[in-house]
PDB file of C-alpha atoms in Angstrom:
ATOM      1  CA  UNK A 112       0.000   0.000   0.000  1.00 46.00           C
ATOM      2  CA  UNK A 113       1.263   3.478  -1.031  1.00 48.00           C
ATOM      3  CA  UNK A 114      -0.131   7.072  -1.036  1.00 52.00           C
ATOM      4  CA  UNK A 115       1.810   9.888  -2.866  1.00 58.00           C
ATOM      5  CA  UNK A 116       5.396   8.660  -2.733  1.00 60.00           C
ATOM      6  CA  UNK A 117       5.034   7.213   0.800  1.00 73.00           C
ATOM      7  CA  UNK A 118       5.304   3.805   1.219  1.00 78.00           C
ATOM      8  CA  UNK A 119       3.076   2.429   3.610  1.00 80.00           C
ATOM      9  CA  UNK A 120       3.967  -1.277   3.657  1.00 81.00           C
ATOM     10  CA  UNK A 121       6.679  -0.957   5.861  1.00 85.00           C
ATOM     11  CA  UNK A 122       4.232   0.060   9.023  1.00 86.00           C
ATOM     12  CA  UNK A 123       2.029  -1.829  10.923  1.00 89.00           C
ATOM     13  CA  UNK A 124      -1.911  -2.382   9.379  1.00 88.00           C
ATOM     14  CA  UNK A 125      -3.142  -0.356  11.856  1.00 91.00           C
ATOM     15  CA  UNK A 126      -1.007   2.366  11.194  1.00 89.00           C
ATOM     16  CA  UNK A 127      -1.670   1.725   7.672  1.00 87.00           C
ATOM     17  CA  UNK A 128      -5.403   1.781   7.959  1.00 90.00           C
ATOM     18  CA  UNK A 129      -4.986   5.201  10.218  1.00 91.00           C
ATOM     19  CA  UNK A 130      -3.033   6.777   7.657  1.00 89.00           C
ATOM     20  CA  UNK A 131      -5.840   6.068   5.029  1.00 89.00           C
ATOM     21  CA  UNK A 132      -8.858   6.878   7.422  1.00 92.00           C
ATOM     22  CA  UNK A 133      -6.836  10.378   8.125  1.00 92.00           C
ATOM     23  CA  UNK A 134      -6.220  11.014   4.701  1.00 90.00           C
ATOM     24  CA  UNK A 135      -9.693   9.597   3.448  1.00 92.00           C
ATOM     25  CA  UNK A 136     -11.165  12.205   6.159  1.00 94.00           C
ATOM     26  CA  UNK A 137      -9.397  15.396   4.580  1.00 94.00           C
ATOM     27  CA  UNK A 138     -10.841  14.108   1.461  1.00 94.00           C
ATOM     28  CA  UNK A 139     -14.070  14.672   2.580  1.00 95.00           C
ATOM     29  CA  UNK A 140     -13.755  17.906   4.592  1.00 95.00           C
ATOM     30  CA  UNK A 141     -11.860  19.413   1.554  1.00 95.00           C
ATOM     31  CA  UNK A 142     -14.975  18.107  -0.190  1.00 96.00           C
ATOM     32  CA  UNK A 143     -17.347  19.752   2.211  1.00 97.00           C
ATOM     33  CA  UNK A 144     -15.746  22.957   2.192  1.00 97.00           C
ATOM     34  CA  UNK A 145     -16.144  23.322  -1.713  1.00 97.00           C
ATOM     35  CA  UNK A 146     -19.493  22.521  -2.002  1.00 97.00           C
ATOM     36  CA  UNK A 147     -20.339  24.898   0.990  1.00 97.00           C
ATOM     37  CA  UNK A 148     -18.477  27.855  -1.172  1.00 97.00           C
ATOM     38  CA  UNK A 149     -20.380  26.589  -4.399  1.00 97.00           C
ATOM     39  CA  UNK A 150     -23.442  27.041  -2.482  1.00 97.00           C
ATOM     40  CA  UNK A 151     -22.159  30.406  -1.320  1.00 97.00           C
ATOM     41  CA  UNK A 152     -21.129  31.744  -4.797  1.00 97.00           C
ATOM     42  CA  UNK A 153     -24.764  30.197  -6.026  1.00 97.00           C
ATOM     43  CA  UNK A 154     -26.416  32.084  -3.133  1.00 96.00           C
ATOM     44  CA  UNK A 155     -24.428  35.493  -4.022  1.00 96.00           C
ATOM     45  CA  UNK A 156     -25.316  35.449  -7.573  1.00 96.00           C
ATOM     46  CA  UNK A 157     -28.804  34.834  -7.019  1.00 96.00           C
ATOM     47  CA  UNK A 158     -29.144  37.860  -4.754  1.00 95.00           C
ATOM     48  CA  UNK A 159     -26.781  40.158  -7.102  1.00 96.00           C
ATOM     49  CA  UNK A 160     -29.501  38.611  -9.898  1.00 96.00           C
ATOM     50  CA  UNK A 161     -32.460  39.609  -7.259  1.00 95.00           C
ATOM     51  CA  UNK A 162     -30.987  43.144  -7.010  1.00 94.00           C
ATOM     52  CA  UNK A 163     -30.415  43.822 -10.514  1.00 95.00           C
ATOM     53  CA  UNK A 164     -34.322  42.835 -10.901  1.00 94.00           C
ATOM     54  CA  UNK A 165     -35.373  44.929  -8.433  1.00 91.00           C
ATOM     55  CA  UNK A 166     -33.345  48.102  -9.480  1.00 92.00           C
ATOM     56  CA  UNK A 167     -35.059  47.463 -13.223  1.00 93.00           C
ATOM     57  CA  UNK A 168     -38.318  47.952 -11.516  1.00 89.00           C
ATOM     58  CA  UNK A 169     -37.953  50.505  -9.026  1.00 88.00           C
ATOM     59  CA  UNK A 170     -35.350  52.953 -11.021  1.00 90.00           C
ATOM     60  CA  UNK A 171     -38.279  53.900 -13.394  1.00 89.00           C
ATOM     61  CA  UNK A 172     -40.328  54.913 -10.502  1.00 86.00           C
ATOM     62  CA  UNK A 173     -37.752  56.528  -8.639  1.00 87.00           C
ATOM     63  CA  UNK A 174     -36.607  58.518 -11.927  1.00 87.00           C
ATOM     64  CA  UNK A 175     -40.294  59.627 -12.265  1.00 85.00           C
ATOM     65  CA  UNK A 176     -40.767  60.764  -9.009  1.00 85.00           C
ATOM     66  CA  UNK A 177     -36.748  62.350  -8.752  1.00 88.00           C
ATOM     67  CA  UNK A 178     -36.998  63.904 -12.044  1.00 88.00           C
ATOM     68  CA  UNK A 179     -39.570  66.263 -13.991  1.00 85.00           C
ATOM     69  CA  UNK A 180     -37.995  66.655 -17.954  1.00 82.00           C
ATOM     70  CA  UNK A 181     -34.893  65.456 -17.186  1.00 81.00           C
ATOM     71  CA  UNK A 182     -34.415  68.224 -14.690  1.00 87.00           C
ATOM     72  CA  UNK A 183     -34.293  66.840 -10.850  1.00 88.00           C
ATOM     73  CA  UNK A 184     -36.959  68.435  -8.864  1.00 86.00           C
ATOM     74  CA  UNK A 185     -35.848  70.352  -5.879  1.00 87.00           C
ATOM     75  CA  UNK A 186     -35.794  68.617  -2.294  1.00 87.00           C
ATOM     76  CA  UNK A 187     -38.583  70.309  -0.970  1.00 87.00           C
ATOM     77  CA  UNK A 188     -40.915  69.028  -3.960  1.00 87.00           C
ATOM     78  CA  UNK A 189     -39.549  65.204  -3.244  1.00 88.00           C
ATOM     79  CA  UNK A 190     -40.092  65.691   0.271  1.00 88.00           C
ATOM     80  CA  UNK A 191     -43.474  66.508  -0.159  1.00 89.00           C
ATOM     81  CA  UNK A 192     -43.767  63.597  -3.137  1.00 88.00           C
ATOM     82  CA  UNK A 193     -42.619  61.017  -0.830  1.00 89.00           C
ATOM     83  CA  UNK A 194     -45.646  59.094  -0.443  1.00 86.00           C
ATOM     84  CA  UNK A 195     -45.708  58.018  -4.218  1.00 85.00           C
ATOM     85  CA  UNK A 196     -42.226  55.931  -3.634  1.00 86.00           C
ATOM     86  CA  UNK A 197     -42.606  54.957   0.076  1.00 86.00           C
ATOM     87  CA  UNK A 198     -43.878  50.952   0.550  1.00 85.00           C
ATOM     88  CA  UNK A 199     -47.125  50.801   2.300  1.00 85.00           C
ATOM     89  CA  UNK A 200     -46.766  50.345   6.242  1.00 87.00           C
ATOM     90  CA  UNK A 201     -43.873  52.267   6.173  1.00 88.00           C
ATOM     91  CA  UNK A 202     -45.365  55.487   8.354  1.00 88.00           C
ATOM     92  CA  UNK A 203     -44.636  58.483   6.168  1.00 87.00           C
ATOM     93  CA  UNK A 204     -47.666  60.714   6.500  1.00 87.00           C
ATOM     94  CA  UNK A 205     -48.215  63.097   2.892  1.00 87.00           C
ATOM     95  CA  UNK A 206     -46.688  66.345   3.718  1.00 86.00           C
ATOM     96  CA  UNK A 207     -48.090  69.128   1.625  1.00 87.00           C
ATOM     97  CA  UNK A 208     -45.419  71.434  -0.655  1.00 86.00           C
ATOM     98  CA  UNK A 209     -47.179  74.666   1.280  1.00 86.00           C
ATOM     99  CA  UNK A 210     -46.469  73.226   4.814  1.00 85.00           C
ATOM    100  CA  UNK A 211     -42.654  72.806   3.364  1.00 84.00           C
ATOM    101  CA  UNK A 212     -42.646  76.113   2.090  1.00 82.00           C
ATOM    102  CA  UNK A 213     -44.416  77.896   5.162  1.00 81.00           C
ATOM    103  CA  UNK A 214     -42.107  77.987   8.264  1.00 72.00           C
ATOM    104  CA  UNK A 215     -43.612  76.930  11.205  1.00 72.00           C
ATOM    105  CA  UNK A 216     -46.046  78.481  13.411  1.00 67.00           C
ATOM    106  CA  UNK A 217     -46.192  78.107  17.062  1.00 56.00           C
TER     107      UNK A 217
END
């Protein structure tokens, strides 16, 4: 019995069969290990894949409500626009552009 260029025969069989139960173990953790970073690389692509889908159907909102002509609207008119973007359930209450533009009263 050899492995690699060591020759085993020389060494007692239980030695023998400890040498190939250590080596058949490394085997299989090596093993292990790549499949866990195959599922890791499979996992990261399919939530770069999930982001690039979402960005394709959010950026056409978010340009409409960002931009009027081409020309990006000024912060007070997104502030008060913020409701048409924001997910339901997410607490923003509709702010008017004249309660933006008044100062405050009190």
């Amino acid at each position: 019995v050899s492995i690699g260029n060591e020759d085993l025969s020389s060494k007692a069989p239980e030695v023998q069969q400890a040498i190939l139960e250590r080596r058949q173990a490394l085997q299989d953790a090596q093993e292990e290990k790549r499949a866990r970073l195959r599922a890791q690389r499979s996992a990261a692509e399919s939530e770069a894949d999930a982001q690039i889908a979402l960005k394709a159907q959010l950026d056409p909102q978010l340009k409409r409500w960002s931009e009027d002509h081409g020309k990006k609207k000024n912060i007070r008119a997104l502030l008060a626009g913020m409701d048409q973007v924001m997910w339901e359930g997410s607490g923003w209450k509709p702010i008017s552009i004249g309660d933006l533009l008044e100062p405050k009263k009190g």
